């Protein structure tokens, strides 16, 4: 948008580093399936949650955009091509390996014989996760450009508390913001874009009740519903015999980034068996830890390393720091080493001809959660220090997610054995899920106001100058981490706004 001739005012709740008071404005009440603590799932300061993110990028696929009769409420009201059109620039912004790395031919070329057997003529299709050399932190990547721009102003430490509509209730007249020490500011603009993250976007609409007591855009009771994440579960183990090689499944460095292949359910398997779009990756086994603890330790460690924690460091130290040596053990070489060192390490390892010894990996399931109107956020009676009602999050994962995990596990066991690639040790009991901090669906895109909050231009139904950016507009989550799609949709929205 810079250089478009438009005057831009970016209103940011936090400062340039995390602080506990501002971070606490995100505190919420969880009444459904448990979610991770506030400081681990969002960063409320300049640059947003991408100050913490892992930088894993995936594209949605055609089936994710289709209305599937076995997934109620599925389908996007725009074709997939409306998003892929923006991929070339999206890949540049995210500093990802070039698009030609995403082709099936490229993947097959890089696979070992064992990996090819696993994917040939079976129920699976490879999924592809891409990383840049190091995860893009939007605050530092674009901060100086914003600072230099004469057409943009950035207000930091200004938390938006509500939006005020005009008397007719069909346009935003002003945006109200406050500092944590009580100063107030009112901003007027021709167009307003809410880009406060998948939970706060819905919260601000619900909390803006001057003209519409049910909240802005909520005439049909859609705001806050359909909350989705990507439930993740460490469930079971995969034993590989001596000699089996799985380089792509374990992840490869490239000259311009990294990639990792996952074992996904192919579109035809999903169609035939009525399954969700799940995939599995093989990760290092965790010695000495119960499976359920594996992810929370890894995630805690990663957040600490990325300076995301804004609570009391003393409390944190008491509860977690003593375990840091074990946590470091859980991080893979690619997360601990700079890109060049990691690449050299892998190249050196590969140059020494060797027959791999038998190995065991844990199977990590990354799941699609279907849209469910009962999985939702609402306003709680409690307010934050700025007087805005906190959110009550009722996360409901639903049986279809579990059923797809169990079926996928069966298929994985069968295929590993059929192809001689390995043996599955099935997970015990019910999978224990964690959220992935992918907050989606709460202001979903829809063709009509009856079943959503924003239209196909990401404009709030019935409000002429209010737009929403972010994964809250996703009507369906698919299997892919959301940020790549968020960036592509933001580019699309910027194009629309420039044309106004
Ligand atoms: C630990 C972790 C790991 C992750 N890993 C991945 C990954 O590997 N791949 C992936 O695709 N995604 C990942 N994510 C998710 C990713 O970070 C989000 O999808 C992405 O940051 C969402 O971007 P956004 O701009 O919509 O929201 P955010 O990044 O949350 O930005 C919202 C911004 O709005 C500000 N704000 C909030 N409320 C207000 C208010 N009332 N007034 C003014 N400003 C406000 C916030 O301070 C923030 O700057 C991860 C997230 C976490 C926490």
XYZ file of C-alpha atoms and ligand atoms in Angstrom:
553
model
C 0.000 0.000 0.000
C 2.976 2.304 0.543
C 3.428 4.505 -2.515
C -0.181 4.011 -3.623
C -1.051 7.634 -2.910
C -3.201 6.620 0.055
C -2.526 7.971 3.557
C -2.179 5.115 5.982
C -2.367 5.052 9.752
C -1.313 1.792 11.403
C -2.633 1.472 14.937
C -0.680 -1.039 17.026
C -1.622 -2.114 20.531
C 1.916 -2.907 21.686
C 5.339 -1.278 21.504
C 8.444 -2.633 19.823
C 9.088 -5.311 22.456
C 6.718 -7.492 24.470
C 5.379 -6.146 27.751
C 3.214 -7.905 30.277
C 0.484 -5.249 30.613
C -0.263 -5.128 26.894
C 0.044 -8.875 26.455
C -2.524 -9.322 29.256
C -5.094 -7.499 27.071
C -5.295 -10.814 25.168
C -6.165 -12.863 28.261
C -9.212 -14.974 27.639
C -11.425 -17.425 29.435
C -11.286 -20.914 27.935
C -14.406 -23.032 28.365
C -13.815 -25.733 25.749
C -10.903 -27.943 24.746
C -7.847 -26.431 26.492
C -5.625 -24.034 24.541
C -2.062 -22.993 25.240
C -1.272 -20.079 27.523
C -1.683 -16.542 26.196
C 2.062 -15.801 25.852
C 2.602 -18.903 23.746
C -0.120 -18.347 21.222
C -0.043 -14.629 20.409
C 2.397 -11.728 20.517
C 0.745 -8.362 21.092
C 3.452 -5.999 19.906
C 4.748 -4.498 16.649
C 5.071 -7.314 14.103
C 2.384 -9.413 15.818
C 2.476 -13.149 16.355
C 5.025 -13.543 13.570
C 7.518 -12.424 16.225
C 7.000 -15.954 17.540
C 6.079 -18.019 14.550
C 8.065 -20.973 13.275
C 8.007 -19.780 9.649
C 6.486 -23.002 8.315
C 4.552 -22.273 5.112
C 2.071 -24.407 3.268
C -0.344 -23.727 0.451
C -3.977 -24.779 0.562
C -5.073 -27.084 -2.256
C -8.036 -27.168 -4.662
C -10.056 -29.566 -2.519
C -9.778 -27.202 0.481
C -11.759 -24.636 -1.540
C -14.486 -27.040 -2.660
C -17.754 -27.616 -0.851
C -17.295 -31.270 0.253
C -20.535 -33.055 1.012
C -18.876 -34.992 3.883
C -17.694 -31.749 5.583
C -20.691 -29.564 6.532
C -20.064 -25.852 5.987
C -16.976 -26.464 3.837
C -15.952 -24.541 0.742
C -14.817 -21.011 0.021
C -17.018 -18.563 -1.894
C -14.013 -17.687 -4.089
C -12.067 -20.093 -6.317
C -8.604 -21.233 -5.272
C -7.151 -19.360 -8.266
C -8.187 -16.088 -6.555
C -5.536 -16.856 -3.927
C -2.840 -18.600 -6.010
C -2.733 -15.498 -8.256
C -0.896 -13.742 -5.422
C 1.594 -16.533 -4.703
C 4.587 -15.150 -6.635
C 4.617 -11.956 -4.529
C 3.629 -13.867 -1.373
C 6.625 -16.185 -1.780
C 8.886 -13.138 -2.228
C 7.538 -11.430 0.892
C 7.936 -14.577 2.961
C 11.402 -15.163 1.410
C 10.431 -18.713 0.520
C 12.141 -21.110 -1.852
C 10.928 -20.343 -5.368
C 7.567 -21.659 -6.568
C 9.138 -24.279 -8.861
C 10.123 -26.182 -5.706
C 6.450 -26.893 -5.066
C 5.950 -29.104 -8.124
C 5.306 -32.862 -7.743
C 8.234 -33.549 -10.130
C 10.641 -31.682 -7.904
C 9.448 -33.621 -4.874
C 9.661 -37.022 -6.526
C 13.181 -36.243 -7.752
C 14.356 -35.542 -4.223
C 12.757 -38.635 -2.683
C 14.523 -41.864 -1.824
C 13.315 -45.173 -3.315
C 11.677 -45.933 0.041
C 9.739 -42.666 0.060
C 8.607 -43.173 -3.549
C 7.262 -46.624 -2.651
C 5.304 -45.181 0.259
C 3.558 -42.639 -1.974
C 3.086 -44.830 -5.071
C -0.340 -46.349 -5.729
C -1.481 -45.879 -2.152
C -3.889 -43.666 -0.197
C -1.325 -40.919 0.432
C -0.071 -37.796 -1.292
C 2.962 -35.806 -0.156
C 2.312 -32.479 1.586
C 4.970 -29.829 1.430
C 6.103 -27.456 4.170
C 8.466 -24.667 3.168
C 10.629 -22.448 5.354
C 12.728 -19.435 4.434
C 16.374 -19.431 5.550
C 15.129 -17.836 8.744
C 11.516 -17.074 9.663
C 10.363 -13.656 8.426
C 9.690 -11.331 11.357
C 7.404 -8.732 9.804
C 8.185 -6.036 12.395
C 11.899 -5.983 11.647
C 11.521 -6.866 7.944
C 9.185 -3.943 7.138
C 9.591 -1.588 10.129
C 12.215 0.670 8.549
C 10.279 0.954 5.282
C 7.251 2.090 7.293
C 9.373 4.536 9.280
C 10.741 6.108 6.072
C 7.369 6.347 4.325
C 5.876 9.832 4.278
C 2.384 8.528 3.567
C 2.221 6.265 6.637
C 1.957 6.914 10.348
C 2.361 4.246 12.996
C 0.706 4.741 16.376
C 2.223 2.339 18.859
C 0.884 1.508 22.336
C -2.600 2.391 21.074
C -5.108 -0.410 21.582
C -8.296 -0.177 19.597
C -11.199 -0.535 22.014
C -14.151 -0.172 19.635
C -15.354 1.036 16.262
C -18.076 3.681 16.052
C -20.644 3.408 13.249
C -22.493 6.323 11.632
C -26.150 6.958 12.456
C -27.312 4.749 9.574
C -25.171 1.905 10.916
C -23.634 1.188 7.523
C -20.172 2.780 7.770
C -17.426 3.154 10.364
C -17.159 6.776 11.448
C -14.234 6.468 13.821
C -11.906 4.056 15.575
C -11.403 4.505 19.309
C -8.096 3.541 20.881
C -6.538 3.876 24.332
C -3.133 3.548 25.963
C -2.676 1.354 29.021
C -2.165 4.516 31.138
C -5.617 5.806 30.196
C -5.088 8.236 27.281
C -7.724 8.062 24.551
C -7.517 8.747 20.846
C -10.114 8.753 18.074
C -9.089 8.098 14.474
C -11.192 8.856 11.397
C -10.472 7.236 8.060
C -12.167 6.637 4.738
C -11.561 2.891 5.059
C -10.789 0.784 8.078
C -9.026 -2.603 7.952
C -9.168 -4.769 11.061
C -6.007 -6.896 11.174
C -5.748 -7.748 14.850
C -5.486 -11.539 14.581
C -8.021 -14.365 14.361
C -9.455 -13.800 17.845
C -9.237 -10.028 18.342
C -10.922 -9.242 14.999
C -14.089 -10.956 16.226
C -13.735 -9.468 19.710
C -13.639 -5.906 18.369
C -16.719 -6.452 16.197
C -18.622 -7.941 19.139
C -17.450 -5.197 21.502
C -18.558 -2.350 19.187
C -22.197 -2.071 20.266
C -23.074 1.654 20.047
C -25.441 1.300 17.106
C -25.928 -2.443 16.889
C -26.361 -4.095 20.295
C -25.298 -7.506 18.936
C -22.038 -6.041 17.569
C -20.952 -4.932 14.104
C -21.682 -7.365 11.261
C -23.454 -9.691 13.665
C -27.064 -9.266 12.564
C -27.244 -12.962 11.714
C -25.275 -14.139 14.779
C -22.224 -15.253 12.811
C -19.415 -13.226 14.416
C -17.202 -15.424 16.594
C -18.650 -18.730 15.405
C -16.742 -21.422 13.440
C -13.532 -20.956 15.428
C -10.956 -23.376 14.004
C -7.339 -24.234 14.732
C -5.181 -27.084 13.471
C -5.331 -29.647 16.271
C -1.983 -31.417 16.556
C -1.285 -34.716 18.242
C 1.825 -36.759 18.860
C 0.339 -40.196 18.450
C 2.247 -43.437 18.028
C 5.672 -44.175 16.622
C 7.169 -45.271 13.326
C 10.025 -47.785 13.409
C 12.283 -47.828 10.355
C 14.507 -50.856 9.742
C 18.226 -50.566 8.908
C 18.897 -49.209 5.423
C 15.604 -47.308 4.941
C 16.150 -43.688 3.926
C 13.566 -40.914 4.375
C 15.421 -37.663 3.554
C 12.370 -35.690 2.386
C 10.186 -36.837 5.272
C 12.825 -35.656 7.716
C 13.322 -32.307 5.935
C 16.008 -30.960 3.573
C 17.865 -27.691 3.438
C 17.841 -25.935 0.047
C 20.017 -23.073 -1.118
C 17.090 -20.705 -0.494
C 15.312 -22.313 2.458
C 14.142 -25.645 3.739
C 11.429 -28.141 2.921
C 9.818 -31.099 4.598
C 7.429 -33.617 3.111
C 4.537 -34.942 5.145
C 2.342 -37.979 4.556
C -1.044 -36.545 3.598
C -4.343 -38.176 2.717
C -4.685 -37.849 -1.049
C -7.772 -35.987 -2.346
C -9.160 -39.264 -3.747
C -8.766 -40.993 -0.354
C -10.496 -38.069 1.369
C -13.350 -38.247 -1.135
C -13.691 -42.021 -1.108
C -13.589 -42.420 2.665
C -15.129 -39.104 3.738
C -12.010 -38.059 5.654
C -10.596 -34.684 6.644
C -7.412 -33.279 5.182
C -4.873 -34.512 7.780
C -1.174 -35.207 7.383
C 1.583 -36.790 9.446
C 5.237 -35.862 9.840
C 7.978 -37.964 11.367
C 9.784 -36.151 14.159
C 12.674 -37.028 16.429
C 11.778 -39.383 19.201
C 11.717 -37.818 22.638
C 13.592 -39.862 25.141
C 12.250 -39.832 28.657
C 9.077 -37.842 27.951
C 5.469 -38.912 27.804
C 4.112 -38.142 24.348
C 1.597 -35.626 25.640
C 4.353 -33.470 27.099
C 6.475 -33.446 23.965
C 4.851 -30.541 22.210
C 4.348 -28.250 25.147
C 8.050 -28.487 26.033
C 9.141 -27.844 22.479
C 6.752 -24.948 22.075
C 7.764 -23.362 25.379
C 11.409 -23.563 24.428
C 10.807 -22.034 21.026
C 8.827 -19.143 22.475
C 11.582 -18.428 25.003
C 14.219 -18.457 22.257
C 12.162 -15.994 20.207
C 11.780 -13.539 23.128
C 8.041 -13.956 23.147
C 7.481 -14.217 26.863
C 6.058 -11.085 28.452
C 5.008 -12.343 31.868
C 7.015 -12.559 35.041
C 10.341 -14.128 34.149
C 10.748 -15.342 37.730
C 7.498 -17.377 37.624
C 8.491 -18.709 34.281
C 11.960 -19.676 35.471
C 10.531 -21.556 38.412
C 8.112 -23.557 36.318
C 10.134 -24.247 33.188
C 13.778 -23.137 33.167
C 15.172 -26.077 35.074
C 14.122 -28.250 32.172
C 15.823 -26.206 29.458
C 18.686 -28.661 28.835
C 16.111 -31.359 28.090
C 14.130 -28.979 25.934
C 17.186 -28.094 23.839
C 17.633 -31.790 23.227
C 14.158 -31.796 21.713
C 14.957 -29.171 19.106
C 16.135 -30.472 15.781
C 19.452 -29.360 14.191
C 17.589 -27.158 11.705
C 16.083 -25.152 14.557
C 19.324 -24.687 16.465
C 21.754 -23.943 13.630
C 22.020 -21.000 11.227
C 20.925 -22.004 7.721
C 24.414 -22.282 6.195
C 25.695 -24.421 9.061
C 22.617 -26.647 8.838
C 23.068 -27.066 5.081
C 26.747 -27.902 5.453
C 25.946 -30.335 8.260
C 23.403 -32.192 6.090
C 25.673 -32.127 3.006
C 28.543 -33.565 5.048
C 26.314 -36.213 6.605
C 25.016 -37.230 3.160
C 28.521 -37.332 1.646
C 29.565 -40.132 3.982
C 28.152 -43.313 2.438
C 26.403 -45.190 5.182
C 23.602 -47.605 5.734
C 21.212 -45.955 8.219
C 20.747 -47.879 11.454
C 17.200 -48.789 12.593
C 15.456 -45.664 13.897
C 12.241 -44.686 15.625
C 10.339 -41.444 15.087
C 7.204 -40.103 16.704
C 4.254 -39.570 14.362
C 2.852 -36.045 14.605
C -0.670 -35.592 13.206
C -1.577 -32.162 11.833
C -5.344 -32.074 11.497
C -7.950 -30.161 9.613
C -10.763 -28.990 11.855
C -14.091 -28.626 10.026
C -16.185 -25.481 10.526
C -18.534 -25.913 13.494
C -20.850 -23.086 14.626
C -20.615 -24.307 18.240
C -16.840 -23.891 18.285
C -16.793 -20.182 18.986
C -15.721 -17.055 20.805
C -18.127 -14.846 22.744
C -17.739 -11.835 24.995
C -17.251 -12.638 28.658
C -18.702 -10.484 31.466
C -15.150 -9.723 32.603
C -13.345 -6.748 31.102
C -9.656 -5.977 30.512
C -7.936 -2.913 31.995
C -9.207 -0.781 29.081
C -12.813 -1.768 29.795
C -13.180 -4.066 26.771
C -14.974 -7.345 27.440
C -12.589 -10.288 27.415
C -13.192 -13.236 25.153
C -14.650 -16.537 26.181
C -13.254 -19.216 23.865
C -15.164 -22.442 23.461
C -12.927 -24.611 21.270
C -14.681 -27.780 20.116
C -12.634 -30.246 18.126
C -15.365 -32.721 17.209
C -15.463 -36.449 16.473
C -14.724 -36.269 12.721
C -11.203 -35.018 13.574
C -10.563 -38.020 15.834
C -12.114 -40.450 13.354
C -9.837 -39.165 10.597
C -6.794 -39.543 12.880
C -7.693 -43.161 13.668
C -8.321 -44.026 10.038
C -5.133 -42.296 8.959
C -3.241 -44.281 11.587
C -4.670 -47.542 10.213
C -3.710 -46.580 6.677
C -0.217 -45.553 7.733
C 0.353 -48.861 9.501
C -0.920 -50.819 6.528
C 1.128 -48.896 3.955
C 4.375 -48.952 5.945
C 4.086 -52.714 6.101
C 2.951 -53.199 2.488
C 5.854 -51.180 1.130
C 8.404 -52.553 3.607
C 9.321 -49.012 4.626
C 8.676 -49.523 8.329
C 6.366 -50.526 11.123
C 3.816 -48.463 13.029
C 3.448 -48.652 16.784
C -0.106 -47.345 17.218
C -0.888 -44.536 19.659
C -2.582 -45.426 22.935
C -6.207 -44.475 23.662
C -7.446 -41.104 22.433
C -5.064 -38.639 20.784
C -4.298 -35.647 23.006
C -4.430 -32.478 20.930
C -2.738 -29.126 21.314
C -3.684 -26.023 19.390
C -1.239 -24.625 16.849
C -1.956 -20.900 17.475
C -3.727 -20.840 14.116
C -6.857 -18.869 14.959
C -9.281 -19.087 12.051
C -12.912 -18.730 11.023
C -14.399 -16.238 13.492
C -15.348 -13.653 10.829
C -15.806 -16.088 7.957
C -16.098 -15.147 4.309
C -19.465 -15.882 2.709
C -21.433 -14.986 -0.375
C -24.392 -13.868 1.723
C -24.763 -12.210 5.122
C -26.842 -15.146 6.299
C -23.869 -17.456 6.664
C -20.869 -15.277 7.258
C -19.358 -11.969 8.270
C -17.300 -10.675 5.333
C -18.073 -10.759 1.630
C -15.751 -12.070 -1.074
C -13.799 -8.764 -0.972
C -13.233 -9.233 2.793
C -15.611 -6.338 3.488
C -17.967 -6.731 6.452
C -21.452 -7.419 5.093
C -23.568 -4.276 5.372
C -20.701 -1.915 6.324
C -19.367 -0.033 3.334
C -15.874 0.870 4.592
C -14.859 -1.888 7.006
C -12.547 -4.698 5.844
C -10.929 -7.616 7.630
C -7.477 -9.091 7.035
C -6.247 -12.312 8.582
C -7.266 -15.916 9.065
C -10.518 -14.976 10.813
C -11.962 -14.698 7.278
C -11.113 -18.326 6.359
C -14.422 -20.187 5.985
C -12.595 -23.503 5.983
C -9.191 -24.323 7.459
C -7.775 -27.077 5.272
C -4.523 -28.599 6.452
C -2.159 -25.722 5.700
C -0.575 -23.364 8.226
C -2.417 -20.104 7.656
C 0.145 -17.332 7.250
C 0.956 -17.842 3.574
C -2.766 -17.601 2.741
C -3.136 -14.592 5.077
C -0.391 -12.769 3.144
C -1.896 -13.705 -0.248
C -5.343 -12.461 0.857
C -3.778 -9.263 2.253
C -2.202 -8.570 -1.152
C -5.595 -9.148 -2.765
C -7.262 -6.779 -0.303
C -4.577 -4.122 -0.884
C -5.303 -4.331 -4.617
C -9.025 -3.817 -3.933
C -8.359 -0.820 -1.657
C -6.007 0.829 -4.150
C -8.738 0.601 -6.764
C -11.394 2.370 -4.626
C 4.386 -19.905 18.548
C 3.704 -19.698 17.224
C 4.149 -20.403 16.101
C 3.499 -20.225 14.858
N 3.989 -20.875 13.774
C 3.393 -20.697 12.573
C 3.920 -21.312 11.420
O 4.937 -21.984 11.463
N 3.271 -21.119 10.232
C 2.159 -20.333 10.126
O 1.622 -20.195 9.016
N 1.662 -19.718 11.207
C 2.254 -19.870 12.423
N 1.767 -19.215 13.521
C 0.581 -18.362 13.342
C 0.973 -16.990 12.792
O 1.806 -16.334 13.707
C -0.308 -16.204 12.529
O -1.036 -16.878 11.533
C -0.041 -14.800 12.034
O 0.830 -14.097 12.876
C -1.364 -14.056 11.952
O -1.119 -12.785 11.444
P -2.111 -11.580 11.725
O -1.405 -10.367 11.235
O -3.449 -11.890 11.205
O -2.264 -11.523 13.317
P -1.157 -11.208 14.415
O 0.176 -11.645 13.941
O -1.656 -11.759 15.694
O -1.107 -9.626 14.476
C -2.116 -8.886 15.060
C -1.560 -7.518 15.405
O -2.620 -6.713 15.880
C -2.244 -6.113 17.112
N -3.482 -5.936 17.875
C -4.248 -6.886 18.462
N -5.306 -6.324 19.047
C -5.229 -4.998 18.815
C -6.032 -3.883 19.170
N -7.153 -4.015 19.884
N -5.634 -2.643 18.776
C -4.502 -2.471 18.040
N -3.699 -3.497 17.690
C -4.071 -4.737 18.071
C -1.269 -7.085 17.741
O -0.430 -6.441 18.677
C -0.512 -7.565 16.523
O 0.558 -6.724 16.174
C 2.389 -19.351 14.760
C 1.959 -18.627 15.892
C 2.612 -18.800 17.102
C 2.142 -18.010 18.287
